[in-house]
Tab-separated table of C-alpha atoms in Angstrom:
chain	number	residue	atom	x	y	z
A	1	MET	CA	67.245	36.523	-17.908
A	2	ASN	CA	69.558	34.141	-19.377
A	3	GLU	CA	67.501	31.620	-21.213
A	4	LYS	CA	69.066	28.645	-22.790
A	5	VAL	CA	67.704	27.644	-26.099
A	6	GLU	CA	67.999	23.984	-26.724
A	7	PRO	CA	68.569	22.962	-30.287
A	8	GLN	CA	65.776	20.892	-31.760
A	9	VAL	CA	66.854	17.497	-32.928
A	10	GLU	CA	64.834	15.685	-35.543
A	11	MET	CA	64.562	12.008	-34.912
A	12	GLU	CA	63.752	9.572	-37.650
A	13	VAL	CA	60.954	7.222	-36.735
A	14	GLU	CA	60.571	4.079	-38.769
A	15	MET	CA	56.967	3.674	-39.836
A	16	LYS	CA	55.692	0.155	-40.211
A	17	PRO	CA	52.590	-0.464	-42.286
A	18	SER	CA	49.633	-1.429	-40.137
A	19	ILE	CA	48.258	-3.730	-42.830
A	20	LYS	CA	50.150	-6.910	-43.348
A	21	ILE	CA	50.823	-7.464	-47.024
A	22	PRO	CA	51.405	-11.130	-47.822
A	23	ASN	CA	54.681	-11.748	-49.519
A	24	GLU	CA	55.477	-14.434	-52.086
A	25	LYS	CA	56.834	-16.805	-49.419
A	26	GLU	CA	53.569	-16.745	-47.462
A	27	GLN	CA	51.276	-17.317	-50.477
A	28	PRO	CA	51.843	-21.112	-50.838
A	29	LEU	CA	51.406	-21.519	-47.077
A	30	LEU	CA	48.184	-19.520	-47.251
A	31	GLU	CA	46.847	-21.728	-50.065
A	32	LYS	CA	47.866	-24.867	-48.161
A	33	ASN	CA	45.992	-23.611	-45.088
A	34	TYR	CA	42.984	-22.787	-47.267
A	35	GLU	CA	42.888	-26.320	-48.689
A	36	LYS	CA	43.141	-27.736	-45.159
A	37	PHE	CA	40.307	-25.428	-44.093
A	38	ILE	CA	38.066	-26.625	-46.929
A	39	GLN	CA	38.772	-30.291	-46.128
A	40	GLU	CA	37.976	-29.739	-42.452
A	41	MET	CA	34.799	-27.807	-43.273
A	42	LYS	CA	33.583	-30.752	-45.383
A	43	THR	CA	33.970	-33.178	-42.492
A	44	MET	CA	33.159	-30.822	-39.621
A	45	ASN	CA	30.478	-31.652	-37.086
A	46	VAL	CA	30.108	-28.759	-34.668
A	47	ASN	CA	29.162	-29.714	-31.120
A	48	ILE	CA	30.406	-26.461	-29.571
A	49	PRO	CA	29.064	-22.939	-30.004
A	50	PHE	CA	30.018	-21.535	-33.406
A	51	LEU	CA	31.660	-18.430	-31.904
A	52	ASP	CA	33.885	-20.556	-29.669
A	53	MET	CA	34.959	-22.570	-32.679
A	54	ILE	CA	35.837	-19.455	-34.683
A	55	SER	CA	37.722	-17.833	-31.795
A	56	GLU	CA	39.834	-20.966	-31.420
A	57	MET	CA	40.720	-20.969	-35.092
A	58	PRO	CA	41.531	-17.401	-36.211
A	59	ILE	CA	43.016	-18.452	-39.549
A	60	TYR	CA	39.806	-20.359	-40.316
A	61	ALA	CA	37.769	-17.306	-39.422
A	62	LYS	CA	39.676	-15.388	-42.111
A	63	PHE	CA	38.912	-18.020	-44.746
A	64	LEU	CA	35.281	-18.211	-43.706
A	65	LYS	CA	35.016	-14.431	-44.001
A	66	GLU	CA	36.525	-14.568	-47.500
A	67	ILE	CA	34.053	-17.246	-48.573
A	68	LEU	CA	31.071	-15.395	-47.115
A	69	SER	CA	32.115	-12.092	-48.708
A	70	ASN	CA	32.579	-13.858	-52.082
A	71	LYS	CA	36.298	-13.082	-52.257
A	72	ARG	CA	36.940	-16.818	-52.503
A	73	LYS	CA	34.833	-19.459	-54.106
A	74	ILE	CA	34.572	-23.050	-52.980
A	75	GLU	CA	35.684	-24.885	-56.058
A	76	GLU	CA	34.993	-28.530	-55.966
A	77	GLY	CA	34.101	-31.034	-58.605
A	78	ASP	CA	32.720	-33.757	-56.398
A	79	MET	CA	30.352	-36.276	-57.875
A	80	VAL	CA	26.867	-36.417	-56.450
A	81	CYS	CA	25.309	-39.859	-56.209
A	82	LEU	CA	21.600	-39.829	-56.871
A	83	THR	CA	19.183	-42.025	-55.024
A	84	GLU	CA	17.156	-44.637	-56.835
A	85	GLU	CA	14.109	-42.356	-56.709
A	86	CYS	CA	15.823	-39.224	-58.085
A	87	SER	CA	17.772	-40.676	-60.988
A	88	PRO	CA	14.755	-41.714	-63.129
A	89	ILE	CA	13.235	-38.256	-62.728
A	90	ILE	CA	16.310	-36.569	-64.173
A	91	LEU	CA	16.707	-39.194	-66.903
A	92	ASN	CA	12.994	-38.919	-67.807
A	93	LYS	CA	12.377	-42.614	-67.255
A	94	SER	CA	9.383	-44.180	-65.594
A	95	SER	CA	9.788	-44.187	-61.853
A	96	PRO	CA	8.073	-45.635	-58.819
A	97	LEU	CA	6.834	-42.124	-58.006
A	98	ALA	CA	3.243	-41.151	-58.713
A	99	THR	CA	2.585	-39.815	-62.199
A	100	LYS	CA	0.834	-36.492	-62.663
A	101	HIS	CA	-2.696	-36.584	-63.988
A	102	GLY	CA	-4.616	-33.653	-65.403
A	103	ASP	CA	-6.859	-31.645	-63.109
A	104	SER	CA	-10.171	-33.437	-62.733
A	105	GLU	CA	-12.111	-30.206	-62.181
A	106	ARG	CA	-11.829	-26.804	-60.596
A	107	TYR	CA	-11.196	-26.629	-56.871
A	108	THR	CA	-14.468	-25.242	-55.514
A	109	ILE	CA	-16.095	-24.861	-52.123
A	110	PRO	CA	-19.745	-24.188	-51.231
A	111	VAL	CA	-20.249	-20.564	-50.130
A	112	LYS	CA	-23.113	-18.261	-49.226
A	113	ILE	CA	-22.923	-14.467	-49.553
A	114	GLY	CA	-25.632	-12.455	-47.836
A	115	GLY	CA	-29.055	-13.978	-48.521
A	116	MET	CA	-27.974	-15.575	-51.791
A	117	GLU	CA	-28.445	-19.308	-52.145
A	118	GLU	CA	-25.468	-21.555	-51.571
A	119	LYS	CA	-23.237	-21.850	-54.639
A	120	LYS	CA	-19.906	-23.371	-55.479
A	121	ALA	CA	-17.092	-20.832	-55.735
A	122	LEU	CA	-13.504	-21.194	-56.800
A	123	CYS	CA	-11.293	-21.547	-53.771
A	124	ASP	CA	-8.854	-18.659	-53.378
A	125	LEU	CA	-5.496	-20.049	-52.329
A	126	GLY	CA	-4.063	-16.572	-51.760
A	127	ALA	CA	-2.327	-16.327	-55.124
A	128	SER	CA	-5.031	-14.177	-56.706
A	129	VAL	CA	-7.760	-11.654	-55.964
A	130	SER	CA	-11.440	-12.312	-55.291
A	131	LEU	CA	-13.570	-10.995	-58.149
A	132	MET	CA	-17.296	-10.302	-58.237
A	133	PRO	CA	-19.342	-9.361	-61.317
A	134	PHE	CA	-21.064	-5.974	-61.042
A	135	SER	CA	-24.451	-7.632	-61.736
A	136	ILE	CA	-24.160	-9.748	-58.546
A	137	CYS	CA	-23.025	-6.696	-56.573
A	138	GLU	CA	-26.212	-4.870	-57.664
A	139	LYS	CA	-28.444	-7.853	-56.786
A	140	MET	CA	-26.898	-8.172	-53.323
A	141	ASN	CA	-27.290	-4.424	-52.656
A	142	PHE	CA	-24.076	-4.126	-50.632
A	143	GLY	CA	-24.000	-0.350	-51.004
A	144	ASP	CA	-21.445	1.887	-52.651
A	145	LEU	CA	-18.142	0.583	-53.939
A	146	ASN	CA	-14.925	1.915	-52.465
A	147	PRO	CA	-12.651	3.449	-55.113
A	148	THR	CA	-9.435	1.595	-55.935
A	149	ARG	CA	-6.261	2.246	-57.898
A	150	VAL	CA	-5.818	-1.450	-58.653
A	151	THR	CA	-5.324	-2.527	-62.252
A	152	LEU	CA	-5.528	-6.175	-63.215
A	153	GLN	CA	-3.406	-7.787	-65.884
A	154	LEU	CA	-5.151	-10.887	-67.155
A	155	ALA	CA	-3.510	-14.061	-68.439
A	156	ASP	CA	-3.930	-12.907	-72.050
A	157	GLY	CA	-1.925	-9.754	-71.229
A	158	SER	CA	-4.879	-7.349	-71.333
A	159	ILE	CA	-5.276	-4.708	-68.626
A	160	LYS	CA	-8.646	-4.285	-66.867
A	161	TYR	CA	-9.763	-1.515	-64.533
A	162	PRO	CA	-12.178	-2.549	-61.747
A	163	LEU	CA	-15.227	-0.480	-60.824
A	164	GLY	CA	-14.305	-0.578	-57.129
A	165	VAL	CA	-13.837	-2.753	-54.063
A	166	LEU	CA	-16.334	-4.242	-51.624
A	167	GLU	CA	-14.608	-4.585	-48.265
A	168	ASP	CA	-15.391	-6.975	-45.411
A	169	VAL	CA	-18.234	-8.805	-47.156
A	170	PRO	CA	-19.382	-11.611	-44.814
A	171	LEU	CA	-18.697	-14.858	-46.660
A	172	GLN	CA	-20.179	-18.009	-45.156
A	173	VAL	CA	-18.089	-21.150	-45.594
A	174	GLY	CA	-19.786	-24.025	-43.808
A	175	LYS	CA	-20.755	-22.658	-40.400
A	176	PHE	CA	-18.061	-19.948	-40.379
A	177	PHE	CA	-18.334	-16.334	-41.533
A	178	ILE	CA	-15.174	-14.830	-43.005
A	179	PRO	CA	-14.879	-11.133	-43.962
A	180	CYS	CA	-13.582	-10.939	-47.562
A	181	ASP	CA	-12.698	-8.142	-49.959
A	182	PHE	CA	-14.026	-8.413	-53.524
A	183	ILE	CA	-12.855	-6.479	-56.555
A	184	VAL	CA	-15.962	-5.645	-58.582
A	185	MET	CA	-15.690	-5.665	-62.367
A	186	GLU	CA	-17.989	-5.417	-65.342
A	187	MET	CA	-17.968	-9.025	-66.575
A	188	LYS	CA	-20.235	-11.925	-67.424
A	189	GLU	CA	-21.833	-13.741	-64.521
A	190	ASP	CA	-21.108	-17.500	-64.320
């Protein structure tokens, strides 16, 4: 039972940092490469897949990543030449382009709701809601209004609370029937 005990020897291992820290000598080279990258990006026409291009140019991939992550900004003071059509617009001079005239009238379309006679209604271009006065809703006898939590802020800043919503009201435009939702409010009938 003679066991030999081997002495433990501590070995020093040199640790190298895994992240490369650029030194002062590499900085001018890095800036020079960046300038070259910017010049090539300005004149680049890519006829190969973008990923192939990036894999062939790893240093450019680094710069592109810095630009996209907003670590670097593309600083350039190039002059932009305006076309003959654009320059007068910016300078507020008369131009060959069409001049704007005031609206001739409201954009309306003929519509028919239920048995009501055909009338002209403002065309909804999707930027607003379709409103219906409560008096018309009563005349048309569409039934009960569905409750709503909608509040409307008008152009004058006032807040209005609708009485309810009529859903899927058949709206006839020409020969087509379109189901529309109307917000019903207490207001004057046009």
